[in-house]
């Protein structure tokens, strides 16, 4: 639904203001009729006619309505989807494992003021955090589904990696939206390290947030048992050589082995032929710039390139792929949409998180869960919204035509 | 109109059939109302007989003819009947104002032709005078059918332009003071410096009766022009925009006051005033006018 205070809607204000100005200053003479004499129209009345006056109100009203219809058609005004207004009983479920920062607390406080029921995603869904917790959140939601006082819409503040949503997603009778919260804001994660020639290594850090993933590359000199302090926000590192060819880099309780050669596999099978040439050129440039081999492998890709949705947003590659996206209209969206996070998260993390980190119980959601019936429902509702807007467009066109006929044939003759 | 016969429309002539164009002032005095002539008997030239009508002077009843025919007849003397009917027509540009497809000048032509035909039937002498600042025409006075046809032809040739002439001296009356005279003035009374009233004052004579036909279009009276219009004065070429309903209401108020003032003014000047709405056909105006005159005489 359009917010009429939004600058995009300012043309509607002009649609009223400009015709008003024109109408007031209109010097249109209309038909000229020869009459015997105008002498009996007193002089003061003639002066009055020359002044600005607001006359012909109905014609002004009709023309303003016509311009208003045109503006609404141009702005593609969407009629509010009634389905969105039917959620009267909304619950907010907070994962007890997430750290509630000050900003998050402010959000929860404001939500509680709007008569939303805030509870914890635990057994019995208490309003206060309890010590008992059930790690299978799908099971919890299934319990919620059979309660008498169940909501018809749920907003879940959960862990960024959605790790407690285990097994397959059940069918639930309420609408679910997710708001992922990072465990620690701007807490970098050491993902990969590989030799960059000589005694140097390239490190790849991930900086997750609730809106996007950023990747930072650092090149360091490998020193035996040396502690390095990197520039913020990157953490300190401890480098240890276990063997002549093996180096261990430790950061924030994460350990990464330095590999001899790094390579990244990408899946570009869904790219059209027209864009494939340019994309491969960009990838070659990236390889030369980063020293990382990028291989086309659709079986276990690190990156999946799609023309509708870019697979990631990264600081590491952003310059090159942003260029590609701009040149080749590869759209990418910031992951500020809960649904988008669900789709991208498993793809990215599955490729970047090494196996030993996965063992730290950073559970990855099954990719299939990202395309749940919820998504289909949302798409369907979006289609309904589109259909509603199309119907509204038809009404606007009919109204515009009717107003034109009224202005032309009825008001013009009166 | 190119043909004089187009002026004599049967429907208009039929509407005045059986009526008479009576001159109210057929006597020496200038008092309003009908006064009988004191001159009777020998010395008055016989003109013709006509049937007796209620109100006729019984002294003019021909008893011998009554004895012979058992019917009453009035003996008409030529002096009583013979009047000069003068048509004075305003041919300023404002007479080109059009209403319902008919211009004021054309409307006046129909009225003059029909009244002239009636006067012709009565044996009256006719004359025609038109005036605007560019041209003044005079024709007559003469009786007879041939002259009437000339008069109709002259009527067709009239052109409207300019304003009503400002100089009253141009319009010295062409009739003698003793002659019984009926002046019919066809105008829309649009003047700039009181020139029409000055002209009428010049035409006032003891033996003369003046009737003024004030021609106005329905759209002039009601200001019924639809939509936002610009009015252009036919004489001065000034333009004015007329839009709101308030302007129209105000105009109608002023016009109504103006017309009331004119009626009072003409009454003071002892002239008959008739407001002619061009929306009405000449065939309905003339009978009304003539019957009103007969009624007032009686």
XYZ file of C-alpha atoms in Angstrom:
712
model
C 0.000 0.000 0.000
C 1.321 3.396 -0.866
C 2.098 5.767 1.959
C 0.846 9.122 0.830
C 3.518 10.904 2.787
C 6.152 9.192 0.729
C 7.892 11.418 -1.815
C 6.704 9.082 -4.567
C 3.200 10.296 -3.816
C 4.018 13.957 -4.093
C 2.772 14.005 -7.702
C -0.698 13.520 -6.242
C -0.286 16.802 -4.420
C 0.834 18.441 -7.641
C -2.194 16.935 -9.365
C -4.383 19.026 -7.072
C -2.216 22.102 -6.728
C -1.350 22.702 -10.375
C -4.909 22.555 -11.772
C -6.024 24.837 -8.973
C -3.422 27.386 -10.016
C -4.349 27.080 -13.656
C -8.032 27.368 -12.872
C -7.593 30.495 -10.808
C -5.445 32.260 -13.359
C -7.312 30.971 -16.350
C -8.022 33.668 -18.847
C -9.843 31.452 -21.254
C -12.473 33.498 -22.962
C -14.731 30.717 -24.051
C -17.197 31.263 -26.876
C -17.496 34.746 -28.260
C -21.055 35.892 -28.802
C -22.014 39.085 -30.549
C -24.611 40.977 -28.569
C -26.345 44.279 -29.030
C -24.644 45.959 -26.144
C -22.724 45.253 -22.967
C -23.269 48.748 -21.625
C -25.821 47.630 -19.111
C -23.299 45.492 -17.322
C -22.030 48.020 -14.794
C -18.388 48.934 -14.755
C -17.698 47.512 -11.343
C -18.949 44.154 -12.508
C -16.520 44.290 -15.416
C -13.655 44.939 -13.069
C -14.739 42.040 -10.943
C -14.629 39.722 -13.901
C -11.021 40.641 -14.571
C -9.937 39.705 -11.069
C -8.956 36.231 -10.087
C -12.021 34.375 -9.062
C -12.888 30.805 -8.415
C -15.630 29.885 -10.782
C -16.742 26.828 -12.660
C -16.261 24.679 -9.583
C -17.611 21.489 -11.079
C -15.275 21.634 -14.057
C -12.343 22.134 -11.672
C -13.452 19.200 -9.547
C -13.844 16.915 -12.534
C -10.437 17.807 -13.921
C -8.734 17.383 -10.583
C -10.261 13.939 -10.250
C -9.029 13.101 -13.734
C -5.478 14.060 -12.827
C -5.749 12.167 -9.570
C -6.751 9.024 -11.446
C -3.804 9.459 -13.778
C -1.406 9.830 -10.874
C -2.750 6.738 -9.170
C -2.378 4.796 -12.387
C 1.196 5.992 -12.882
C 2.113 5.255 -9.285
C 0.507 1.819 -9.615
C -1.298 2.275 -6.407
C -1.961 -1.019 -4.745
C -5.174 -1.594 -2.979
C -4.475 -2.972 0.492
C -4.606 -6.717 0.547
C -7.408 -7.682 2.821
C -5.672 -10.865 3.777
C -2.968 -8.907 5.461
C -5.452 -7.206 7.672
C -7.056 -10.349 8.962
C -4.353 -11.228 11.451
C -5.818 -10.068 14.655
C -4.093 -12.420 17.075
C -0.348 -11.998 16.673
C 2.346 -13.517 18.796
C 5.990 -12.632 18.968
C 8.225 -15.558 19.871
C 11.778 -14.877 20.975
C 14.444 -17.544 20.865
C 15.806 -17.700 24.436
C 19.298 -18.394 23.117
C 19.754 -15.126 21.353
C 21.400 -12.272 23.088
C 18.956 -9.442 23.511
C 20.866 -6.305 22.831
C 19.684 -2.834 23.745
C 18.402 -2.216 20.262
C 16.508 -5.464 20.222
C 15.030 -4.713 23.614
C 13.763 -1.410 22.297
C 12.114 -3.202 19.414
C 10.451 -5.675 21.747
C 9.273 -2.922 24.046
C 7.688 -1.046 21.158
C 6.051 -4.220 19.916
C 4.598 -4.940 23.326
C 2.970 -1.523 23.345
C 1.082 -2.380 20.173
C -0.825 -5.145 21.917
C 1.352 -7.909 20.561
C 1.805 -10.934 22.741
C 5.553 -11.424 23.366
C 6.609 -14.859 24.521
C 9.654 -17.052 24.484
C 10.099 -19.892 22.123
C 10.149 -22.495 24.849
C 7.768 -25.099 26.182
C 4.458 -23.571 27.244
C 5.613 -20.357 25.574
C 6.170 -18.391 28.735
C 6.292 -14.656 28.880
C 9.415 -14.816 30.958
C 12.500 -16.779 29.958
C 12.719 -20.103 31.737
C 15.595 -22.499 32.101
C 13.888 -25.317 30.319
C 14.283 -25.214 26.627
C 13.426 -27.436 23.764
C 15.866 -27.321 20.975
C 13.486 -28.459 18.293
C 11.603 -25.346 17.384
C 9.444 -27.023 14.786
C 8.154 -29.312 17.509
C 7.426 -26.313 19.666
C 5.447 -24.675 16.916
C 3.525 -27.893 16.418
C 2.573 -27.748 20.077
C 1.447 -24.156 19.527
C -0.697 -25.233 16.623
C -2.873 -27.463 18.778
C -3.450 -24.926 21.522
C -6.853 -23.328 21.804
C -5.483 -19.833 22.063
C -3.094 -20.163 19.182
C -2.344 -17.059 17.181
C -3.011 -16.588 13.508
C 0.292 -14.865 12.882
C 3.700 -15.388 14.506
C 6.878 -13.341 14.335
C 9.941 -15.286 15.452
C 13.135 -13.621 16.619
C 15.590 -16.427 16.147
C 19.198 -17.338 15.807
C 20.753 -16.170 12.586
C 21.548 -19.695 11.461
C 18.113 -21.035 12.398
C 19.942 -23.972 13.901
C 17.189 -25.145 16.215
C 14.635 -25.691 13.519
C 15.281 -29.376 13.174
C 13.760 -31.986 10.919
C 11.296 -31.099 8.274
C 8.870 -28.227 8.531
C 5.392 -29.270 9.527
C 2.198 -27.799 8.224
C 1.145 -25.072 10.594
C -2.167 -23.218 10.718
C -0.676 -19.795 11.253
C 1.380 -17.305 9.332
C 5.106 -17.232 10.283
C 7.611 -14.494 9.743
C 11.243 -14.597 10.831
C 13.502 -11.929 12.099
C 17.010 -13.439 12.369
C 19.263 -11.946 15.045
C 23.045 -12.405 14.905
C 24.515 -13.927 18.019
C 27.083 -11.226 18.349
C 26.986 -8.091 16.306
C 29.854 -7.817 13.890
C 31.575 -10.800 15.321
C 33.782 -12.051 12.503
C 34.087 -15.691 11.672
C 37.290 -17.053 10.188
C 36.184 -19.131 7.273
C 39.147 -20.033 5.114
C 42.833 -19.554 4.826
C 45.173 -20.467 2.051
C 48.660 -19.754 1.008
C 49.081 -16.645 -0.985
C 52.652 -17.219 -2.024
C 55.789 -17.430 0.015
C 55.079 -17.236 3.673
C 51.860 -15.381 3.280
C 48.343 -16.604 3.775
C 45.009 -15.242 2.753
C 42.294 -15.304 5.327
C 38.613 -15.096 4.617
C 36.401 -13.743 7.367
C 32.659 -13.542 7.395
C 30.917 -10.709 9.155
C 27.311 -11.712 9.487
C 24.565 -9.305 10.398
C 20.834 -9.509 10.339
C 20.698 -7.877 6.966
C 23.533 -9.291 4.941
C 26.803 -11.200 4.904
C 30.058 -9.423 4.443
C 33.332 -11.140 3.677
C 36.722 -9.648 4.430
C 40.025 -10.787 3.082
C 43.224 -10.355 4.969
C 46.707 -11.327 3.900
C 49.132 -12.086 6.659
C 52.642 -13.287 6.958
C 52.883 -16.669 8.521
C 55.112 -16.585 11.538
C 55.734 -19.348 13.852
C 53.645 -19.029 16.936
C 52.871 -15.461 16.520
C 49.937 -13.508 17.725
C 48.629 -10.988 15.279
C 46.284 -8.194 15.957
C 44.295 -7.297 12.906
C 42.508 -4.110 12.270
C 39.110 -3.862 13.798
C 36.571 -5.221 13.426
C 38.646 -8.286 12.683
C 39.802 -10.202 15.735
C 43.280 -11.137 16.855
C 44.864 -14.224 15.391
C 47.196 -16.832 16.670
C 49.291 -18.535 14.124
C 50.948 -21.851 14.804
C 52.921 -24.057 12.521
C 52.226 -27.661 13.198
C 54.367 -28.997 10.445
C 56.444 -27.616 7.622
C 53.416 -27.408 5.398
C 50.666 -27.001 7.873
C 49.755 -23.879 9.650
C 46.991 -23.451 12.132
C 45.338 -20.099 12.498
C 43.158 -19.576 15.456
C 40.721 -16.776 15.967
C 37.925 -16.482 18.485
C 38.065 -20.164 19.240
C 37.948 -20.943 15.565
C 40.752 -22.830 13.945
C 41.491 -22.951 10.313
C 44.183 -24.856 8.555
C 46.117 -23.071 5.904
C 45.710 -24.905 2.695
C 48.160 -25.032 -0.113
C 45.780 -23.948 -2.654
C 42.412 -22.420 -2.365
C 39.723 -22.798 -4.837
C 36.139 -21.757 -5.043
C 33.574 -23.585 -7.026
C 30.655 -21.794 -8.603
C 27.482 -22.832 -10.294
C 26.622 -20.670 -13.287
C 24.339 -23.041 -15.088
C 21.337 -20.782 -14.667
C 23.019 -17.810 -16.275
C 21.834 -16.958 -19.748
C 24.180 -17.220 -22.685
C 24.183 -13.479 -23.176
C 25.501 -12.815 -19.681
C 27.712 -15.868 -19.391
C 30.548 -14.370 -21.414
C 30.695 -11.279 -19.248
C 30.385 -13.259 -16.056
C 33.306 -15.505 -16.992
C 35.403 -12.485 -17.814
C 34.657 -11.050 -14.417
C 35.476 -14.317 -12.738
C 38.835 -14.412 -14.479
C 39.516 -10.943 -13.180
C 38.548 -11.981 -9.710
C 40.847 -14.954 -9.877
C 43.746 -12.794 -10.834
C 42.929 -10.293 -8.162
C 42.378 -12.710 -5.338
C 44.657 -15.539 -6.341
C 41.828 -17.911 -5.640
C 40.943 -20.433 -8.258
C 37.326 -20.245 -9.236
C 36.082 -23.433 -10.772
C 32.793 -24.092 -12.468
C 31.287 -26.945 -10.591
C 27.573 -27.304 -10.159
C 27.775 -30.369 -7.946
C 29.067 -28.722 -4.796
C 29.323 -25.038 -5.540
C 30.560 -22.364 -3.234
C 28.533 -19.800 -5.061
C 25.422 -20.135 -7.093
C 24.929 -17.429 -9.595
C 21.368 -16.683 -10.568
C 20.115 -13.949 -12.771
C 17.160 -13.099 -10.575
C 18.913 -13.320 -7.271
C 22.577 -13.013 -6.699
C 23.909 -15.695 -4.444
C 25.531 -13.382 -1.955
C 26.669 -10.014 -1.095
C 30.272 -9.845 -0.127
C 32.745 -7.180 0.546
C 35.407 -9.497 -0.757
C 33.966 -9.859 -4.201
C 31.573 -7.011 -4.089
C 33.451 -4.681 -6.312
C 33.691 -7.064 -9.199
C 30.292 -8.633 -8.946
C 28.583 -5.417 -8.254
C 29.972 -4.261 -11.495
C 28.661 -7.307 -13.176
C 25.295 -6.889 -11.646
C 25.145 -3.316 -12.760
C 26.276 -4.035 -16.281
C 24.298 -7.163 -16.780
C 21.256 -6.342 -14.683
C 21.985 -9.037 -12.227
C 19.783 -7.979 -9.395
C 20.832 -8.608 -5.929
C 18.835 -7.995 -2.874
C 19.987 -7.252 0.573
C 18.875 -9.983 2.850
C 16.545 -7.830 4.847
C 13.603 -9.883 3.858
C 13.078 -12.799 6.206
C 12.201 -15.013 3.318
C 15.331 -14.053 1.464
C 17.458 -14.939 4.485
C 15.892 -18.341 4.552
C 16.711 -18.901 0.922
C 20.251 -17.607 0.904
C 21.460 -18.746 4.278
C 21.703 -22.457 3.662
C 23.341 -21.922 0.312
C 26.008 -19.637 1.613
C 26.804 -21.278 4.878
C 26.878 -24.754 3.506
C 29.589 -23.793 1.115
C 31.620 -21.549 3.343
C 31.549 -23.194 6.707
C 34.196 -25.884 6.829
C 33.378 -29.254 8.208
C 35.110 -28.788 11.527
C 33.091 -25.673 12.186
C 29.926 -27.448 11.360
C 30.804 -29.791 14.125
C 30.387 -26.899 16.507
C 26.666 -27.425 16.091
C 26.008 -24.574 13.847
C 23.025 -26.299 12.349
C 22.153 -25.428 8.821
C 18.617 -25.359 7.717
C 17.692 -27.696 4.967
C 17.454 -25.865 1.722
C 14.047 -27.325 1.097
C 12.768 -25.564 4.149
C 13.537 -22.307 2.486
C 10.858 -23.031 -0.047
C 8.094 -24.004 2.290
C 4.416 -23.712 1.741
C 4.678 -20.436 3.577
C 6.609 -19.071 0.654
C 4.026 -20.344 -1.741
C 1.334 -18.803 0.367
C 3.101 -15.525 0.388
C 3.558 -15.636 -3.346
C -0.088 -16.480 -3.705
C -1.067 -13.593 -1.517
C 1.225 -11.407 -3.496
C -0.514 -12.581 -6.613
C -3.782 -11.712 -4.996
C -2.392 -8.330 -4.233
C -1.375 -7.952 -7.804
C -4.756 -9.020 -8.977
C -6.357 -6.588 -6.610
C -4.191 -3.813 -7.970
C -5.053 -4.767 -11.522
C -8.724 -4.611 -10.661
C -8.133 -1.230 -9.136
C -6.386 -0.115 -12.300
C -9.416 -1.105 -14.327
C -11.659 0.889 -12.047
C -9.360 3.884 -12.390
C -9.385 3.688 -16.179
C -13.168 3.486 -16.277
C -13.452 6.387 -13.856
C -11.010 8.422 -15.921
C -12.977 7.803 -19.090
C -16.231 8.712 -17.399
C -14.805 11.939 -16.032
C -13.465 12.845 -19.464
C -16.873 12.360 -21.031
C -18.519 14.430 -18.320
C -16.030 17.247 -18.773
C -16.248 17.190 -22.528
C -19.934 16.773 -23.207
C -21.839 17.806 -20.118
C -19.955 20.520 -18.315
C -18.732 22.011 -21.573
C -22.287 22.528 -22.765
C -23.540 24.011 -19.552
C -34.324 37.768 -47.300
C -34.111 38.768 -50.908
C -37.747 38.988 -51.879
C -40.301 41.479 -50.628
C -42.854 38.733 -50.535
C -40.832 37.034 -47.848
C -41.689 39.941 -45.592
C -45.394 39.389 -45.926
C -45.720 36.000 -44.342
C -49.282 34.682 -44.491
C -49.177 33.554 -40.894
C -48.386 37.081 -39.741
C -50.957 38.678 -42.039
C -53.562 36.213 -40.909
C -52.867 37.049 -37.302
C -53.884 40.683 -37.842
C -56.819 39.950 -40.092
C -59.928 41.800 -38.971
C -57.954 44.133 -36.748
C -57.337 47.791 -37.320
C -54.372 49.964 -36.784
C -56.134 52.688 -34.915
C -54.497 55.948 -34.314
C -55.388 57.095 -30.869
C -54.847 60.758 -31.445
C -56.966 61.614 -34.378
C -57.949 64.980 -33.008
C -56.264 68.241 -32.533
C -55.597 67.866 -28.820
C -52.590 65.975 -27.515
C -54.326 64.488 -24.562
C -53.989 60.753 -24.059
C -56.931 58.554 -24.880
C -59.309 58.673 -27.744
C -61.151 61.949 -28.483
C -63.923 62.257 -31.006
C -63.718 64.766 -33.711
C -66.145 67.690 -33.358
C -66.277 68.233 -37.043
C -69.070 66.378 -38.639
C -71.619 66.778 -41.371
C -71.041 68.719 -44.521
C -67.656 69.689 -45.447
C -66.095 66.353 -44.659
C -65.347 64.268 -47.633
C -66.990 60.934 -47.687
C -64.579 58.035 -47.783
C -66.454 54.788 -47.386
C -68.857 52.836 -45.269
C -67.867 50.334 -42.704
C -69.885 48.189 -40.375
C -70.838 49.643 -37.046
C -68.721 48.541 -34.102
C -69.413 49.042 -30.458
C -68.181 52.469 -29.381
C -68.489 54.198 -32.730
C -69.850 57.695 -32.797
C -73.633 57.438 -33.439
C -73.597 60.753 -35.228
C -71.695 59.049 -38.017
C -74.344 56.389 -38.425
C -75.872 56.483 -41.846
C -79.607 56.207 -41.092
C -80.632 56.157 -44.704
C -78.478 53.169 -45.375
C -79.921 51.575 -42.267
C -83.424 52.127 -43.587
C -82.498 50.530 -46.868
C -80.461 47.611 -45.529
C -81.656 47.214 -41.989
C -78.031 47.190 -40.916
C -75.903 49.787 -39.177
C -73.088 51.371 -41.116
C -70.735 54.121 -40.150
C -70.019 56.763 -42.635
C -66.287 57.359 -42.609
C -64.889 60.659 -43.582
C -61.558 60.836 -45.224
C -60.218 63.368 -42.802
C -60.834 61.119 -39.835
C -59.249 58.120 -41.418
C -56.393 59.497 -43.346
C -53.319 59.402 -41.117
C -49.666 59.240 -41.779
C -48.109 56.082 -40.501
C -44.398 56.579 -40.241
C -42.010 53.741 -39.576
C -38.808 54.805 -37.925
C -36.235 52.067 -37.665
C -32.943 52.029 -35.848
C -30.286 50.566 -38.137
C -27.341 50.748 -35.769
C -25.087 47.692 -35.465
C -26.779 46.535 -32.272
C -29.832 45.612 -34.353
C -27.812 42.713 -35.721
C -28.149 40.922 -32.394
C -29.459 37.457 -33.053
C -31.818 35.323 -31.038
C -33.109 31.950 -32.119
C -31.750 32.507 -35.604
C -33.504 35.818 -36.123
C -31.836 39.201 -36.009
C -33.547 42.232 -34.514
C -33.526 44.020 -37.847
C -35.298 41.093 -39.485
C -37.828 41.005 -36.700
C -38.447 44.718 -37.192
C -38.848 44.133 -40.919
C -41.600 41.597 -40.275
C -43.368 43.947 -37.896
C -43.150 46.911 -40.277
C -44.281 44.886 -43.252
C -47.294 43.499 -41.427
C -48.315 46.781 -39.847
C -47.698 48.531 -43.136
C -49.942 46.087 -44.899
C -52.634 46.735 -42.333
C -52.247 50.484 -42.754
C -52.394 50.032 -46.493
C -55.727 48.264 -46.145
C -56.930 51.238 -44.191
C -55.793 53.624 -46.876
C -53.231 55.325 -44.664
C -50.147 56.996 -46.001
C -46.912 55.283 -45.245
C -43.356 56.411 -44.860
C -40.128 54.782 -43.821
C -37.095 56.319 -42.204
C -33.969 54.521 -41.112
C -30.997 55.954 -39.349
C -27.513 55.130 -38.186
C -24.410 57.248 -37.972
C -23.392 56.306 -41.500
C -26.677 56.500 -43.362
C -30.096 58.061 -43.083
C -32.840 57.069 -45.493
C -36.269 58.575 -45.963
C -39.059 57.258 -48.099
C -42.558 58.724 -48.414
C -45.061 59.505 -47.168
C -47.331 58.200 -49.849
C -50.357 55.982 -50.038
C -51.069 53.135 -52.321
C -49.960 49.640 -53.070
C -47.167 50.600 -55.399
C -45.513 52.733 -52.802
C -45.971 49.976 -50.275
C -43.982 47.678 -52.496
C -41.250 50.285 -52.769
C -41.306 50.565 -49.032
C -40.866 46.832 -48.645
C -38.002 46.879 -51.102
C -36.366 49.691 -49.188
C -36.875 47.677 -46.027
C -34.902 44.835 -47.503
C -32.067 47.104 -48.501
C -31.454 48.411 -45.007
C -27.975 47.768 -43.631
C -27.072 47.963 -39.996
C -23.779 49.506 -38.984
C -22.300 51.972 -36.553
C -24.209 53.610 -33.760
C -27.384 55.630 -33.521
C -26.661 59.113 -34.823
C -25.722 61.581 -32.195
C -26.893 64.764 -33.844
C -30.595 65.359 -33.296
C -30.812 68.028 -36.000
C -30.562 65.421 -38.645
C -33.964 64.175 -37.765
C -36.222 67.085 -38.291
C -39.702 65.758 -38.632
C -40.902 65.460 -42.181
C -44.561 65.945 -41.402
C -46.519 69.055 -40.840
C -47.649 69.915 -37.414
C -51.284 69.686 -38.351
C -51.093 66.284 -39.980
C -52.291 63.351 -37.933
C -49.282 61.240 -37.474
C -48.587 57.831 -36.053
C -44.901 57.183 -35.521
C -43.814 53.633 -34.929
C -40.243 53.460 -33.753
C -38.445 50.101 -33.873
C -35.267 50.079 -31.827
C -33.334 48.247 -29.127
C -32.748 51.512 -27.232
C -28.990 51.076 -27.051
C -27.636 54.596 -26.983
C -24.457 56.176 -25.737
C -25.305 59.848 -25.171
C -29.083 59.954 -24.912
C -29.361 60.368 -28.681
C -32.490 58.250 -29.054
C -34.406 60.218 -26.479
C -33.320 63.474 -28.051
C -34.571 62.240 -31.400
C -37.909 61.232 -29.938
C -38.280 64.605 -28.298
C -37.738 66.218 -31.661
C -40.523 64.131 -33.128
C -43.106 65.103 -30.584
C -45.970 67.021 -32.159
C -49.509 67.887 -31.093
C -51.153 65.675 -33.699
C -48.679 62.916 -33.296
C -48.707 59.645 -31.469
C -45.449 57.800 -30.899
C -45.255 54.121 -30.236
C -41.933 52.602 -29.386
C -41.246 48.942 -30.032
C -38.356 47.937 -27.790
C -36.846 44.843 -29.402
C -34.996 42.529 -27.042
C -33.849 38.955 -27.517
C -34.739 36.290 -25.007
C -31.020 35.612 -24.525
C -30.523 39.303 -23.778
C -33.303 39.411 -21.241
C -32.289 36.194 -19.467
C -28.558 36.204 -20.281
C -29.099 32.564 -21.049
C -25.776 31.940 -22.790
C -24.482 28.598 -21.631
C -21.044 28.015 -20.250
C -18.236 30.509 -20.017
C -18.788 33.020 -22.783
C -17.232 36.242 -23.974
C -19.683 38.887 -25.087
C -18.660 41.307 -27.798
C -20.535 44.581 -28.259
C -21.672 44.872 -31.851
C -21.261 48.631 -31.865
C -18.215 49.341 -29.717
C -16.460 45.961 -30.212
C -15.751 45.819 -26.511
C -15.482 42.357 -25.025
C -16.389 41.066 -21.641
C -16.256 37.644 -20.097
C -19.361 36.364 -18.453
C -19.014 33.303 -16.314
C -20.559 33.060 -12.952
C -24.226 32.844 -12.101
C -23.863 35.861 -9.872
C -22.881 38.006 -12.857
C -25.963 36.884 -14.735
C -28.301 37.509 -11.837
C -26.866 40.935 -11.315
C -27.258 41.742 -14.992
C -30.904 40.673 -14.963
C -31.554 42.878 -11.961
C -30.011 45.864 -13.643
C -31.866 45.198 -16.882
C -35.156 44.928 -15.072
C -34.518 48.248 -13.376
C -33.593 49.754 -16.710
C -36.785 48.583 -18.386
C -38.925 49.842 -15.533
C -37.180 53.179 -15.822
C -37.852 53.282 -19.529
C -41.532 52.607 -19.029
C -41.765 55.456 -16.578
C -39.806 57.734 -18.848
C -41.945 57.057 -21.875
C -45.088 57.422 -19.885
C -43.862 60.826 -18.801
C -43.151 61.661 -22.410
C -46.626 60.450 -23.304
C -45.375 57.771 -25.603
C -46.496 54.207 -25.854
C -43.861 51.654 -24.975
C -43.982 47.987 -25.913
C -41.261 45.552 -24.889
C -41.022 42.968 -27.657
C -39.448 39.660 -26.715
C -38.085 38.164 -29.905
C -38.784 34.732 -28.532
C -42.414 35.416 -29.374
C -43.517 35.375 -32.980
C -44.583 38.625 -34.652
C -47.836 36.831 -35.326
C -48.539 36.840 -31.589
C -47.108 40.260 -30.791
C -49.113 42.203 -33.335
C -52.591 40.954 -32.453
C -51.837 41.609 -28.822
C -50.672 45.098 -29.649
C -53.605 45.941 -31.868
C -56.221 44.556 -29.517
C -54.672 46.442 -26.676
C -55.009 49.643 -28.640
C -58.636 48.902 -29.498
C -59.364 48.157 -25.872
C -57.723 51.321 -24.676
C -59.680 53.310 -27.227
C -62.928 51.818 -26.050
